[in-house]
Short mmCIF file of C-alpha atoms in Angstrom, two decimals:
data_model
loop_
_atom_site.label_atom_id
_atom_site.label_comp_id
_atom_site.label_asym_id
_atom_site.label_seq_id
_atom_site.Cartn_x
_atom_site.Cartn_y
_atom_site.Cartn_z
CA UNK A 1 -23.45 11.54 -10.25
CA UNK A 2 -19.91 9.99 -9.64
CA UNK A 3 -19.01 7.81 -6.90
CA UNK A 4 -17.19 9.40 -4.33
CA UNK A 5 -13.64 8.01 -4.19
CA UNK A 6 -12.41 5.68 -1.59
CA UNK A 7 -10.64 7.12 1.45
CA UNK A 8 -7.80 4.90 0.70
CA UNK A 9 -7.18 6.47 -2.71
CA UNK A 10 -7.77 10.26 -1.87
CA UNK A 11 -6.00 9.59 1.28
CA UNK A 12 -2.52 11.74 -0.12
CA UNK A 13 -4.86 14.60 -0.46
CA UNK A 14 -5.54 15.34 3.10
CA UNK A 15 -3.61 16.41 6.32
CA UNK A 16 -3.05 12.27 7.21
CA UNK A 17 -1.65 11.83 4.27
CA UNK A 18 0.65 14.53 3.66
CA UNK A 19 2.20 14.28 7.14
CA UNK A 20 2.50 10.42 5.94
CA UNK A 21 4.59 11.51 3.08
CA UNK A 22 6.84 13.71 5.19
CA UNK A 23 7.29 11.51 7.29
CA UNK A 24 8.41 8.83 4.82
CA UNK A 25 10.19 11.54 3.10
CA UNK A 26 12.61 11.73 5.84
CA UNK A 27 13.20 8.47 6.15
CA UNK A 28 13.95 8.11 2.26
CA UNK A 29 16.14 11.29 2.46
CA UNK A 30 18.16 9.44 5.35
CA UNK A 31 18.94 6.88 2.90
CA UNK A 32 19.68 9.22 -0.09
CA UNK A 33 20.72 12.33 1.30
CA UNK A 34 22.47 13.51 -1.93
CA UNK A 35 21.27 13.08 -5.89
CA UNK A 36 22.34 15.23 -7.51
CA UNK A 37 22.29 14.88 -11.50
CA UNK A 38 20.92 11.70 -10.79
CA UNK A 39 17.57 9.73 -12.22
CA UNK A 40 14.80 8.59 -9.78
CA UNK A 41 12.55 6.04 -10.92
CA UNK A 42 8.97 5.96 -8.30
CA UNK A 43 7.34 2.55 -9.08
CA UNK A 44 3.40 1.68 -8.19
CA UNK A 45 2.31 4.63 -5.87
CA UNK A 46 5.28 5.93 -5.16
CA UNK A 47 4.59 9.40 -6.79
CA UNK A 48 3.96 11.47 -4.22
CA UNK A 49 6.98 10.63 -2.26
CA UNK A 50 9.59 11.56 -5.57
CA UNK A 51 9.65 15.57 -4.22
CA UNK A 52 11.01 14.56 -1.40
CA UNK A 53 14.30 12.95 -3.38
CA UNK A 54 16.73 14.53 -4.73
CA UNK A 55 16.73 18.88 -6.47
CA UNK A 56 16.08 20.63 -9.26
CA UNK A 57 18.71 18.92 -11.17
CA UNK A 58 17.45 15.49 -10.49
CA UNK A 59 15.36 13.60 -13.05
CA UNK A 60 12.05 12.01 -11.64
CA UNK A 61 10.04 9.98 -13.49
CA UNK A 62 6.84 8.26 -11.92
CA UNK A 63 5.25 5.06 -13.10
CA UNK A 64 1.95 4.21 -11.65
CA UNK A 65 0.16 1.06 -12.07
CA UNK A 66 -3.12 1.20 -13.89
CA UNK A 67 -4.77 1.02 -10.56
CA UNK A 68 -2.93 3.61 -9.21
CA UNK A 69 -3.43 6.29 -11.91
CA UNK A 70 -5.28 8.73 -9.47
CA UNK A 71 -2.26 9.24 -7.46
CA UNK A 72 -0.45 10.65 -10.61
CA UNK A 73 -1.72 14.10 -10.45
CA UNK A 74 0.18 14.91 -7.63
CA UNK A 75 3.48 14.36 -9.18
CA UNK A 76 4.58 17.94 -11.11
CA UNK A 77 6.94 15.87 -13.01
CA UNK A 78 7.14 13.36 -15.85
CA UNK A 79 4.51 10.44 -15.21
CA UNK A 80 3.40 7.36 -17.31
CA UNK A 81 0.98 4.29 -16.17
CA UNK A 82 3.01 1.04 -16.99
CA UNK A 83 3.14 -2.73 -17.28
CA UNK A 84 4.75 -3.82 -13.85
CA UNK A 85 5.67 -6.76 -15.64
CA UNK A 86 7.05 -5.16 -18.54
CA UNK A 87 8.76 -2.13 -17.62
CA UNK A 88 9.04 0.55 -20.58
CA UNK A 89 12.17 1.23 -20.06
CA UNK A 90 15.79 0.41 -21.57
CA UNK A 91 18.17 -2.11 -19.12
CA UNK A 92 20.22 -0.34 -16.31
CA UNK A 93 18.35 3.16 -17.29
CA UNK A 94 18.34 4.71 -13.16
CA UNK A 95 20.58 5.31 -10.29
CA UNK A 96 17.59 4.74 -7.92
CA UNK A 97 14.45 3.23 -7.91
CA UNK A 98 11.81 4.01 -5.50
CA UNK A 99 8.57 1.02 -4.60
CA UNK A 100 5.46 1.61 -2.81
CA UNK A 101 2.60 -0.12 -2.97
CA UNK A 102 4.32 -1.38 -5.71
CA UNK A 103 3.33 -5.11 -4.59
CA UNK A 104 -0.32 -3.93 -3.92
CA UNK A 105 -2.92 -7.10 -4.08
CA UNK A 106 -0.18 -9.15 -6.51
CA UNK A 107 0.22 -12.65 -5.61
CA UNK A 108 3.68 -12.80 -7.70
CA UNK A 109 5.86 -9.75 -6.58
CA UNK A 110 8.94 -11.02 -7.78
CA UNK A 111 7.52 -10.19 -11.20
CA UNK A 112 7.74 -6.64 -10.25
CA UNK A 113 11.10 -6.71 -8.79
CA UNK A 114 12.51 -8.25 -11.07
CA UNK A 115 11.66 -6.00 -13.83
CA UNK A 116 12.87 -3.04 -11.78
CA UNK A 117 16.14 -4.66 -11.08
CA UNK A 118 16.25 -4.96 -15.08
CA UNK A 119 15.87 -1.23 -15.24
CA UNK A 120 18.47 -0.53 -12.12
CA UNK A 121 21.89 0.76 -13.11
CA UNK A 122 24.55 -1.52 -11.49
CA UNK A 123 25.69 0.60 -8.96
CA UNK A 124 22.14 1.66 -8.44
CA UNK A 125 20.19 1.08 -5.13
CA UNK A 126 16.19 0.45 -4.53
CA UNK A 127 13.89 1.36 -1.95
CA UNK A 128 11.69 -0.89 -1.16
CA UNK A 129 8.68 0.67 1.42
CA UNK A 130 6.20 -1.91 2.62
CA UNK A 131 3.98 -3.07 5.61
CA UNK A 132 5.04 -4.96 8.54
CA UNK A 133 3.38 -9.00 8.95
CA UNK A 134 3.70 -7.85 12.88
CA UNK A 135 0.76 -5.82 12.52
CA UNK A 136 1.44 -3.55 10.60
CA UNK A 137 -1.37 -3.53 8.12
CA UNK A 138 -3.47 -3.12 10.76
CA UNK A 139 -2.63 -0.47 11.81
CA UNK A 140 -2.51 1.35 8.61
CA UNK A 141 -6.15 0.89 8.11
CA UNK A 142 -7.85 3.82 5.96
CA UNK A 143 -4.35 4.38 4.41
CA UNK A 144 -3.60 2.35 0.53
CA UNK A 145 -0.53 0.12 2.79
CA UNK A 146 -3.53 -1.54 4.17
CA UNK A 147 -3.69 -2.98 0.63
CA UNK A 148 -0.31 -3.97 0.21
CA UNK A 149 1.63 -7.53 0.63
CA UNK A 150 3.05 -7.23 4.29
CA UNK A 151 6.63 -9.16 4.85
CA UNK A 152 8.84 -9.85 7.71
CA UNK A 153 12.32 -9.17 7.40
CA UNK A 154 13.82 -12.53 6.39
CA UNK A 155 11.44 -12.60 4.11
CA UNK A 156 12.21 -9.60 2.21
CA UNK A 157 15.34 -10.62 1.90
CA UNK A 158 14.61 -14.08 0.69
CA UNK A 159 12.53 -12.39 -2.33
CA UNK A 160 15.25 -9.72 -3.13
CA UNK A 161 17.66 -12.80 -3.46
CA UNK A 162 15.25 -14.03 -5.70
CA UNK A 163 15.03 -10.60 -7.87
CA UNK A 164 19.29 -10.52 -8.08
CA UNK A 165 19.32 -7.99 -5.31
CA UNK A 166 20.88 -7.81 -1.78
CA UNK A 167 19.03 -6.00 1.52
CA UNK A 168 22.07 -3.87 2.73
CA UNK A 169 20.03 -1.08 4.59
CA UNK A 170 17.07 -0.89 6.97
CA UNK A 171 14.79 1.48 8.47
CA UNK A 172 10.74 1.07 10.35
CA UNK A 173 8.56 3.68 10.74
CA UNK A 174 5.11 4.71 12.00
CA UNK A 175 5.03 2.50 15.10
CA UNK A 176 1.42 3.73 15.77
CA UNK A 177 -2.21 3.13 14.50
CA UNK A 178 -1.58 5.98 11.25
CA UNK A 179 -4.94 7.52 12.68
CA UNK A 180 -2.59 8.59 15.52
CA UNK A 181 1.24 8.96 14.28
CA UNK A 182 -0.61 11.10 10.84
CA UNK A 183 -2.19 13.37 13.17
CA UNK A 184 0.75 16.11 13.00
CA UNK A 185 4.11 16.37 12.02
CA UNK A 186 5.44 16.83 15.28
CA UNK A 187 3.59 14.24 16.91
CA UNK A 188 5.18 11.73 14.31
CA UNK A 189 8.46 12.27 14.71
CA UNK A 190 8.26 12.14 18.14
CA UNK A 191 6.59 8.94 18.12
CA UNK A 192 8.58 7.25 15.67
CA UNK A 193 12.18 7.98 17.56
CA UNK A 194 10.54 6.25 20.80
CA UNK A 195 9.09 3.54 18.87
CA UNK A 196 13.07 2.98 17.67
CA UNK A 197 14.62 3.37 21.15
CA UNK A 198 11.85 1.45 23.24
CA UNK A 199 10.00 -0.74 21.08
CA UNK A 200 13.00 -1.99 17.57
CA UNK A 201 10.98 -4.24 15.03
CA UNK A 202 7.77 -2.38 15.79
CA UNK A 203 7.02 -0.19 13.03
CA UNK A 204 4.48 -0.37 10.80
CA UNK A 205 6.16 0.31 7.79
CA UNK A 206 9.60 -1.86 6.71
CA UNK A 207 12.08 0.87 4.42
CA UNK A 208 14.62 -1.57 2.59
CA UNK A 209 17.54 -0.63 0.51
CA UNK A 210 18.82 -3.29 -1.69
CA UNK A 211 21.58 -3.55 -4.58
CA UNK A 212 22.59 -5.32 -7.49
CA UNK A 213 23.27 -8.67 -6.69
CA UNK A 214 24.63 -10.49 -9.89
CA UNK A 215 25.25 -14.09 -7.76
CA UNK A 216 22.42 -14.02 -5.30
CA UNK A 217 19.36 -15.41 -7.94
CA UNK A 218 17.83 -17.75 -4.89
CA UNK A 219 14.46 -19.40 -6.30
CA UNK A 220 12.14 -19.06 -4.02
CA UNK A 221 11.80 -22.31 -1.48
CA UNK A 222 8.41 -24.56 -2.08
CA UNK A 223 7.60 -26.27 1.03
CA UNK A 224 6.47 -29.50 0.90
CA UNK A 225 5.25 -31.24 3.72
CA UNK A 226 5.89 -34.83 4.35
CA UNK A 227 3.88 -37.25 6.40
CA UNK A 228 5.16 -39.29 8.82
CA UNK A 229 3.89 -42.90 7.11
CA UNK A 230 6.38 -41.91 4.29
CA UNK A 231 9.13 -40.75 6.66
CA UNK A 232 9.21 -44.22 7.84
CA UNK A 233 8.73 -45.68 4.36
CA UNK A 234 11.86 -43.75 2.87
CA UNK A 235 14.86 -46.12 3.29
CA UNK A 236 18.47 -44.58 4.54
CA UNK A 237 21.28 -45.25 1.56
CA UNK A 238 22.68 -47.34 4.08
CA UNK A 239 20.16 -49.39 4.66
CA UNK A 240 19.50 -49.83 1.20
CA UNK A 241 22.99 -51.61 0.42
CA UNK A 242 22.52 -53.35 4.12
CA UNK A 243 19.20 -55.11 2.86
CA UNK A 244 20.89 -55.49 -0.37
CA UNK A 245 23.60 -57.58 0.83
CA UNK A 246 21.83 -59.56 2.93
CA UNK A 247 19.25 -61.43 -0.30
CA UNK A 248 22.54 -62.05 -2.11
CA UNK A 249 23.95 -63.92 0.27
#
């Protein structure tokens, strides 16, 4: 007998999860109301969100992550599981490129979006959908973005430098636990436009579009903390030639 499948990876196949993706699916369309003749790119487990982009003459391609294969099967259209390091596909090859969970349980995600940035045609834009550090993944539990890398806003935009891309849009949704915003339809629109009006910054869910950035390539900063004993110890330049002067006279 087979295990039975987690919650977290069935969880696009029941009510929760398909009022998740309509949800999300307006938020994406706000960003991309028109593609027409256009290619669409879903990266990681972004499949079931690509019928929500775009008609029938768009061209949408999902790539899942080995991890992520299940989700494929609910994606009509053209699929493949990929390297997220290695993307199979030739430079500049899509006007947009879709991420989520795309960064799920990877300790280096500028590997990932840096390799769809390869792939991203240069007036192309990315969408970028992941948890909020504010609490976000908590209240997501039983849902696969309680699995993914959460970020604040700075941030994000720190890495995308990194990548060669630039944050130009935002968007939050899902500003309660998903056990209650997933409930219906209704109930989560509702709830997410007065989570906007009374409560900005609240949402569980961070939507980020981003561009092609040829001059922003920022490496990320490495902190490096520095005791006090060698604060002290570190001579000023000035004092240097001061201290100088003074055993040559």
């Amino acid at each position: 007998m087979q295990n039975a499948m987690p919650c977290e990876e069935c969880f696009y196949g029941t009510p929760p999860g398909r009022v998740c993706v309509s949800l999300l699916g307006e938020r994406m369309r706000w960003f991309w109301p028109e593609l027409k003749n256009q290619s669409v790119l879903g990266l990681g487990g972004a499949v079931p969100y690509l019928h929500a982009l775009g008609d029938a003459s768009t061209l949408r391609i999902g790539a899942s992550f080995g991890a992520m294969r299940g989700e494929m099967v609910l994606q009509p259209g053209p699929c493949c599981v990929v390297d997220p390091a290695s993307l199979p596909f030739e430079p500049q090859r899509f006007d947009r490129i879709v991420l989520v969970h795309a960064l799920q349980g990877r300790e280096n995600p500028l590997t990932v979006l840096r390799s769809a940035a390869r792939a991203l045609k240069d007036d192309g834009r990315l969408l970028m959908v992941v948890p909020s550090r504010l609490g976000g993944r908590a209240r997501l539990r039983r849902t696969p973005f309680a699995r993914d890398a959460s970020f604040t806003r700075p941030k994000l935009r720190q890495l995308l430098a990194a990548a060669m891309l630039r944050a130009e849009q935002w968007d939050e949704a899902l500003f309660l636990p998903a056990s209650q915003v997933c409930h219906t339809l209704r109930r989560g629109r509702r709830m997410d436009i007065a989570g906007k009006v009374l409560c900005p910054g609240g949402g569980s869910l961070i939507l980020v579009e981003a561009v092609p950035e040829m001059y922003s390539a920022l490496s990320l900063p490495v902190q490096r903390k520095k005791g006090w004993f060698a604060r002290i110890r570190t001579p000023l330049a000035g004092m240097v030639g001061a201290s100088g002067a003074g055993k040559t006279s």
